[in-house]
mmCIF file of C-alpha atoms and ligand atoms in Angstrom:
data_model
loop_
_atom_site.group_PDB
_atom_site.id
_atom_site.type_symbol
_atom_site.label_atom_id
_atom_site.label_comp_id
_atom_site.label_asym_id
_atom_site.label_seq_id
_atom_site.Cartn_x
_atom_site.Cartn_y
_atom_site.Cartn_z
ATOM 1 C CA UNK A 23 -116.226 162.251 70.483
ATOM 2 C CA UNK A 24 -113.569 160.133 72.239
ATOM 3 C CA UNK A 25 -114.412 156.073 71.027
ATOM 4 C CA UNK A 26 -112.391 154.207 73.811
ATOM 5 C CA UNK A 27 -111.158 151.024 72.343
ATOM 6 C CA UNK A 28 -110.394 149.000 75.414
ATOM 7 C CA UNK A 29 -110.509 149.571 79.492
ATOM 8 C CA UNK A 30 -107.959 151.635 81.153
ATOM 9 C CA UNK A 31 -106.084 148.265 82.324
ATOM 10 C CA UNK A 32 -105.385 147.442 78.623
ATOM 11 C CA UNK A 33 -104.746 150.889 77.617
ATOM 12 C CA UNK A 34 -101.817 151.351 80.700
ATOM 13 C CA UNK A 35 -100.621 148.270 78.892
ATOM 14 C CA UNK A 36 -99.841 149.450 76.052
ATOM 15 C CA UNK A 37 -98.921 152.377 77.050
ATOM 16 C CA UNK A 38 -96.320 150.528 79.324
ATOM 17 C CA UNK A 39 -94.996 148.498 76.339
ATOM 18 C CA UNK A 40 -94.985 151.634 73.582
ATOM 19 C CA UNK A 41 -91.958 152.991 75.891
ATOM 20 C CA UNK A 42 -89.863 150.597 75.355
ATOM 21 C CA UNK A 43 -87.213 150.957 72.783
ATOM 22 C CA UNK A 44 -88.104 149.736 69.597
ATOM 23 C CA UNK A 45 -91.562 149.754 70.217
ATOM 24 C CA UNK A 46 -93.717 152.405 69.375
ATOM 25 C CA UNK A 47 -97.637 152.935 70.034
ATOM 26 C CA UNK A 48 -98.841 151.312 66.867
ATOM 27 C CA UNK A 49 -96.314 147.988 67.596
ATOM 28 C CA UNK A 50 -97.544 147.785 70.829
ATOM 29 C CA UNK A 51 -101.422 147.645 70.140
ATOM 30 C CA UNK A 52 -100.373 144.985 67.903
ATOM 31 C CA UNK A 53 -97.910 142.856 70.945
ATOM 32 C CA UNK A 54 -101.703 143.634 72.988
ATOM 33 C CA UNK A 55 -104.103 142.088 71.088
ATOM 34 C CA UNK A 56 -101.819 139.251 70.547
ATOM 35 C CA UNK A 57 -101.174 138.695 74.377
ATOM 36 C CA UNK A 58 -105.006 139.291 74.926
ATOM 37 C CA UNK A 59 -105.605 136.376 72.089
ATOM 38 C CA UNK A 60 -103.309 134.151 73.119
ATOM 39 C CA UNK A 61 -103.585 134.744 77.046
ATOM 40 C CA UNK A 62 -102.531 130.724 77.758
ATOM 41 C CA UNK A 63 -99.193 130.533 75.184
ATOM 42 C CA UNK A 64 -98.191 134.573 75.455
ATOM 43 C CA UNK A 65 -99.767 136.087 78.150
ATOM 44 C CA UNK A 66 -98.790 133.763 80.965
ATOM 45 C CA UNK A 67 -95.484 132.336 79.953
ATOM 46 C CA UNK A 68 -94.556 136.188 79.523
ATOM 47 C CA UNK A 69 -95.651 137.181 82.902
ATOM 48 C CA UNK A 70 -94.127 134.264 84.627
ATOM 49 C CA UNK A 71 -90.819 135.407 82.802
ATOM 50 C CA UNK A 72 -91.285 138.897 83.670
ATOM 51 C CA UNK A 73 -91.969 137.673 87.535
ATOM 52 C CA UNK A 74 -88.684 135.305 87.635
ATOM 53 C CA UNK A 75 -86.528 137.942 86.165
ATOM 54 C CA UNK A 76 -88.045 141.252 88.536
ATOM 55 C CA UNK A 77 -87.635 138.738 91.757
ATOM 56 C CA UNK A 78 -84.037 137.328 90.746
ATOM 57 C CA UNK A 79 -82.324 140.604 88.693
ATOM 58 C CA UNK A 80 -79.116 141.216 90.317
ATOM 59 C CA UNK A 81 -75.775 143.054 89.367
ATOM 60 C CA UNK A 82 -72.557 141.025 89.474
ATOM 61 C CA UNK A 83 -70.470 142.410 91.667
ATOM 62 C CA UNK A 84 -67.338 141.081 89.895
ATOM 63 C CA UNK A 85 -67.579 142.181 86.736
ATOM 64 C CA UNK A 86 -71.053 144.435 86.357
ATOM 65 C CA UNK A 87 -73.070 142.533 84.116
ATOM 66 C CA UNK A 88 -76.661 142.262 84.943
ATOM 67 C CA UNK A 89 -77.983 138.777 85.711
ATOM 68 C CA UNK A 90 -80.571 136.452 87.389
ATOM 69 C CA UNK A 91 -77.659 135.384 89.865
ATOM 70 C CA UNK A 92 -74.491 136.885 91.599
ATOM 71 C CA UNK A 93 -71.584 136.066 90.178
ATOM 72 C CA UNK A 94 -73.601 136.074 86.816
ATOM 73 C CA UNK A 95 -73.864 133.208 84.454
ATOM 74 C CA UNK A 96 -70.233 134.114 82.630
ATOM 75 C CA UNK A 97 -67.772 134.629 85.777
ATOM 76 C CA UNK A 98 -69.270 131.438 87.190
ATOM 77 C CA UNK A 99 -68.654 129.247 84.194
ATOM 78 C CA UNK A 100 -65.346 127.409 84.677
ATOM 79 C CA UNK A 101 -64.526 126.831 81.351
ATOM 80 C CA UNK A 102 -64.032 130.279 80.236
ATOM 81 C CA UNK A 103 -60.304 131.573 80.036
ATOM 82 C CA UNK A 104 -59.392 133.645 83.198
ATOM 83 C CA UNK A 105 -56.611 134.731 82.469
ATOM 84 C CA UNK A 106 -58.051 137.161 80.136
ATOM 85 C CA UNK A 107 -60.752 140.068 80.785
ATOM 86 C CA UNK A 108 -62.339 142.204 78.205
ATOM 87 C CA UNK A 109 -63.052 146.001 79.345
ATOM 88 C CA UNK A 110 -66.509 147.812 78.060
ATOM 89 C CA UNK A 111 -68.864 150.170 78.440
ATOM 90 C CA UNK A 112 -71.930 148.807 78.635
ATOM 91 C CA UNK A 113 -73.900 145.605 79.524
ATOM 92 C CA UNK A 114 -75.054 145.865 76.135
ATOM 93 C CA UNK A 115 -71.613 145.989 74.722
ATOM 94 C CA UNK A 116 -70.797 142.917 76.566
ATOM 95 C CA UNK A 117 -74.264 141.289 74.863
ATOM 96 C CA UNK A 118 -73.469 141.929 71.969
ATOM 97 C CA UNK A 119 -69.278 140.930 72.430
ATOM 98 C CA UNK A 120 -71.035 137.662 73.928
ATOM 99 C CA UNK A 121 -73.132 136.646 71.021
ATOM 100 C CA UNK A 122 -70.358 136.960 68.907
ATOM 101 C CA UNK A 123 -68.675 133.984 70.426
ATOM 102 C CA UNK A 124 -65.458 135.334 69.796
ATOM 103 C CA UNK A 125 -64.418 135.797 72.980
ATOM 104 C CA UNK A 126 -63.105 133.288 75.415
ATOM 105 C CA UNK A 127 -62.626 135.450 78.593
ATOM 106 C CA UNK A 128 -64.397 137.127 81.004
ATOM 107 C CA UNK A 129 -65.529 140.778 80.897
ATOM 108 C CA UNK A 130 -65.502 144.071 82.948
ATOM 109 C CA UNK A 131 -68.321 146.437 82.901
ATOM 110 C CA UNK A 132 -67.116 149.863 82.782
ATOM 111 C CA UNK A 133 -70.690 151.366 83.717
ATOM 112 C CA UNK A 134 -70.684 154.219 81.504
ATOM 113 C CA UNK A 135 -67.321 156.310 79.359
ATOM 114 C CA UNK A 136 -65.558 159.133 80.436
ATOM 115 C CA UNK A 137 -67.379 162.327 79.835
ATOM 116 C CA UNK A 138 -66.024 166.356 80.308
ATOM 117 C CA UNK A 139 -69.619 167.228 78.285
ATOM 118 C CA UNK A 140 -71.459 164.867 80.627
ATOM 119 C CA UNK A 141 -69.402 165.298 83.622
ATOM 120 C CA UNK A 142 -68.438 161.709 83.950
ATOM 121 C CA UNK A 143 -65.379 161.229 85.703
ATOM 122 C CA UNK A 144 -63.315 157.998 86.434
ATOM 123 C CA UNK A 145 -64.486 157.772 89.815
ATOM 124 C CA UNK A 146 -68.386 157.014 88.268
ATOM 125 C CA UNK A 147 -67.153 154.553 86.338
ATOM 126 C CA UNK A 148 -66.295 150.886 87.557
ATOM 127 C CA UNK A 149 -62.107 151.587 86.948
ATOM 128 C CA UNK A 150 -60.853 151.320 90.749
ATOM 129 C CA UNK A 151 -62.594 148.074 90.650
ATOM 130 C CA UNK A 152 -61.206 147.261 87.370
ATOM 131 C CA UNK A 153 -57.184 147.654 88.666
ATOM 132 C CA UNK A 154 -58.399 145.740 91.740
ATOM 133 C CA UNK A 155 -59.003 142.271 89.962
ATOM 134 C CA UNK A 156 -55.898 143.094 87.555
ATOM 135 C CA UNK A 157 -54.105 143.790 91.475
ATOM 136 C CA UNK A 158 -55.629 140.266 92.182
ATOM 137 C CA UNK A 159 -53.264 138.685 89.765
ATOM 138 C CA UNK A 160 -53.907 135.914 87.303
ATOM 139 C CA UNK A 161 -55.027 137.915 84.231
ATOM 140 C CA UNK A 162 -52.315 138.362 81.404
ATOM 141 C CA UNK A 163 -54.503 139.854 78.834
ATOM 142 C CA UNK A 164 -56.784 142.793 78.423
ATOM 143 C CA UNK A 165 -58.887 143.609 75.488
ATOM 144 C CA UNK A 166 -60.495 147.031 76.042
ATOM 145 C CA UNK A 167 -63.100 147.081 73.715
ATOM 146 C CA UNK A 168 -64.411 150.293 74.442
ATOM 147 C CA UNK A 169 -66.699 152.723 71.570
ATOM 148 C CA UNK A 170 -64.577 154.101 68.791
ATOM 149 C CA UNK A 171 -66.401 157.388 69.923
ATOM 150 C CA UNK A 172 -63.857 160.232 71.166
ATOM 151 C CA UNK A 173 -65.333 159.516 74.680
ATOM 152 C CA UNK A 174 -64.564 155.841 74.111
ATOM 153 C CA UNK A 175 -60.966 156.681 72.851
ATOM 154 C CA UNK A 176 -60.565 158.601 75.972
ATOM 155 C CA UNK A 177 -61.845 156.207 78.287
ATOM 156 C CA UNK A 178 -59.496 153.484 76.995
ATOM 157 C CA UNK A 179 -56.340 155.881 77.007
ATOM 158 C CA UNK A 180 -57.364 156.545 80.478
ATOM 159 C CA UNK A 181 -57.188 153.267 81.518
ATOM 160 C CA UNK A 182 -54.220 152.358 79.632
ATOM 161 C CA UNK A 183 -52.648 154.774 81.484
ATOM 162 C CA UNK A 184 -53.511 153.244 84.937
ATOM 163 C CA UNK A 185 -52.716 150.155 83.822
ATOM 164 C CA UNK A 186 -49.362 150.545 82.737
ATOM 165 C CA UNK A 187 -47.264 149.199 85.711
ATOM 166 C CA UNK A 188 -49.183 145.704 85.574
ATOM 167 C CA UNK A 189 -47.181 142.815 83.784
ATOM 168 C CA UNK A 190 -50.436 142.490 81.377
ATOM 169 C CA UNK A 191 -50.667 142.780 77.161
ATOM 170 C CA UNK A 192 -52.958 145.137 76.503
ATOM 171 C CA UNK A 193 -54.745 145.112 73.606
ATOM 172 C CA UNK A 194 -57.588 147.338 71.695
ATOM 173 C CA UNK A 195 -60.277 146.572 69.230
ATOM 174 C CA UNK A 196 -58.575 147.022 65.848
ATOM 175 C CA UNK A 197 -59.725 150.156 63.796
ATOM 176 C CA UNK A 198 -61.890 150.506 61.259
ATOM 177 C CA UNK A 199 -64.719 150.243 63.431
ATOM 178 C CA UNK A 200 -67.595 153.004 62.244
ATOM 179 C CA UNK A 201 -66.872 156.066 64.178
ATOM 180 C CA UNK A 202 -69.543 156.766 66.979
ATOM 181 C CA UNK A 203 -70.739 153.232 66.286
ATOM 182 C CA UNK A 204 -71.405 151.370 69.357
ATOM 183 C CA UNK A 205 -70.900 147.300 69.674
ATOM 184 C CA UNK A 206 -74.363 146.537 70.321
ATOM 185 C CA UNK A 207 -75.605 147.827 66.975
ATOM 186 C CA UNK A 208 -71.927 146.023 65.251
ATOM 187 C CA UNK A 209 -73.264 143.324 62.740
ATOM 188 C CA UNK A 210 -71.600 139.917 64.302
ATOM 189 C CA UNK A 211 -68.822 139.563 61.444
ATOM 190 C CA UNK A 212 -67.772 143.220 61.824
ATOM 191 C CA UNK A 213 -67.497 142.783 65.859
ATOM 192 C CA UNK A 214 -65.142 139.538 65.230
ATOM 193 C CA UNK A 215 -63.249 141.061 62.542
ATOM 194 C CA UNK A 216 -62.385 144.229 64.711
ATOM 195 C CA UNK A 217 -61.616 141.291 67.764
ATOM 196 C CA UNK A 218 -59.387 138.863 66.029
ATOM 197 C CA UNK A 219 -57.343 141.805 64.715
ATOM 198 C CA UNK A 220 -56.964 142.918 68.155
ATOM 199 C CA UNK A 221 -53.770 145.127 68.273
ATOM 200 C CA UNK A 222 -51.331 145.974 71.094
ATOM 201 C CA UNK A 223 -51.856 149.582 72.788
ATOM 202 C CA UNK A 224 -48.811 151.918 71.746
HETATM 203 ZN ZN1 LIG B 23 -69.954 138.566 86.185
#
């Protein structure tokens, strides 16, 4: 016999949270029965955070991170260095550059690496908008901080390649980094270590 534990409200919410990542069924029951416990701490100062984010959730349109307003939080602060712009993949990759503190500048989301397996080419990726804002002038420096994957390696050649006729130093995350490993799952030292020893592109 099927014992149901809670109403089919509850259960969808679980079932909601289980998928995301990190969470699994058993985790989730758990976040639940919490929320339900504490509805006035947890369950309402989540869902007003949840409401705030859903209604204000926009994409910067200069440099692709994902934010509560357009230009996000980064390209509108005036006291960050623009004069140089750090190239990734991945919102994520720029999270986790970001909490590192490390660096100064401003980034460019990439939206994704080059792919022949995939069948990403440069025209899915954010590159055309990339070699505008270098076009724009002002930048001297760009990091690109792209996955030590082969993809990654690719990806960067690529758009070393593109950039090549701009007056800019260009500049790659030094080796060493794990192969395959992305930056968002980079402990904090390893991420500044492979930043500070930035190197030139050959
Ligand atoms: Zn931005």
């Amino acid at each position: 016999m099927h014992i149901r534990m809670a109403s089919p409200e509850i259960e969808a919410l679980t079932q909601a949270l289980a998928r995301l990542p990190g969470l699994g069924p058993r985790s989730a029951r758990r976040a639940v029965l919490h929320l339900l416990k504490k509805r006035e701490t947890a369950l309402t100062p989540l869902l007003r955070a949840l409401e705030t984010v859903n209604e204000r959730l926009s994409t910067c349109s200069t440099c692709g991170n994902v934010d509560t307003s357009d230009p996000c939080a980064i390209c509108a602060d005036p006291r960050r260095d623009q004069r140089s712009l750090c190239v990734v993949e991945e919102v994520a990759d720029l999270w986790a550059l970001e909490r590192s503190r490390l660096f100064p500048g401003r980034f460019h989301v990439l939206g994704g690496r080059l792919s022949a397996l995939e069948g990403v080419r440069p025209e899915d990726l954010s590159v055309d908008r990339l070699v505008a804002r270098i076009s724009g002038g002002g930048i001297d420096e760009v990091v690109l901080a792209t996955n030590a994957t082969l993809e990654g390696q690719t990806t960067a050649h690529y758009i070393a390649e593109r950039l090549e006729s701009f007056p800019i130093r260009l500049t790659r995350l030094a080796h060493g980094l794990p192969v395959g490993g992305e930056l968002d799952y980079l402990d904090e030292g390893t991420l500044a270590q492979a930043l500070r020893a930035r190197r030139p592109i050959d």
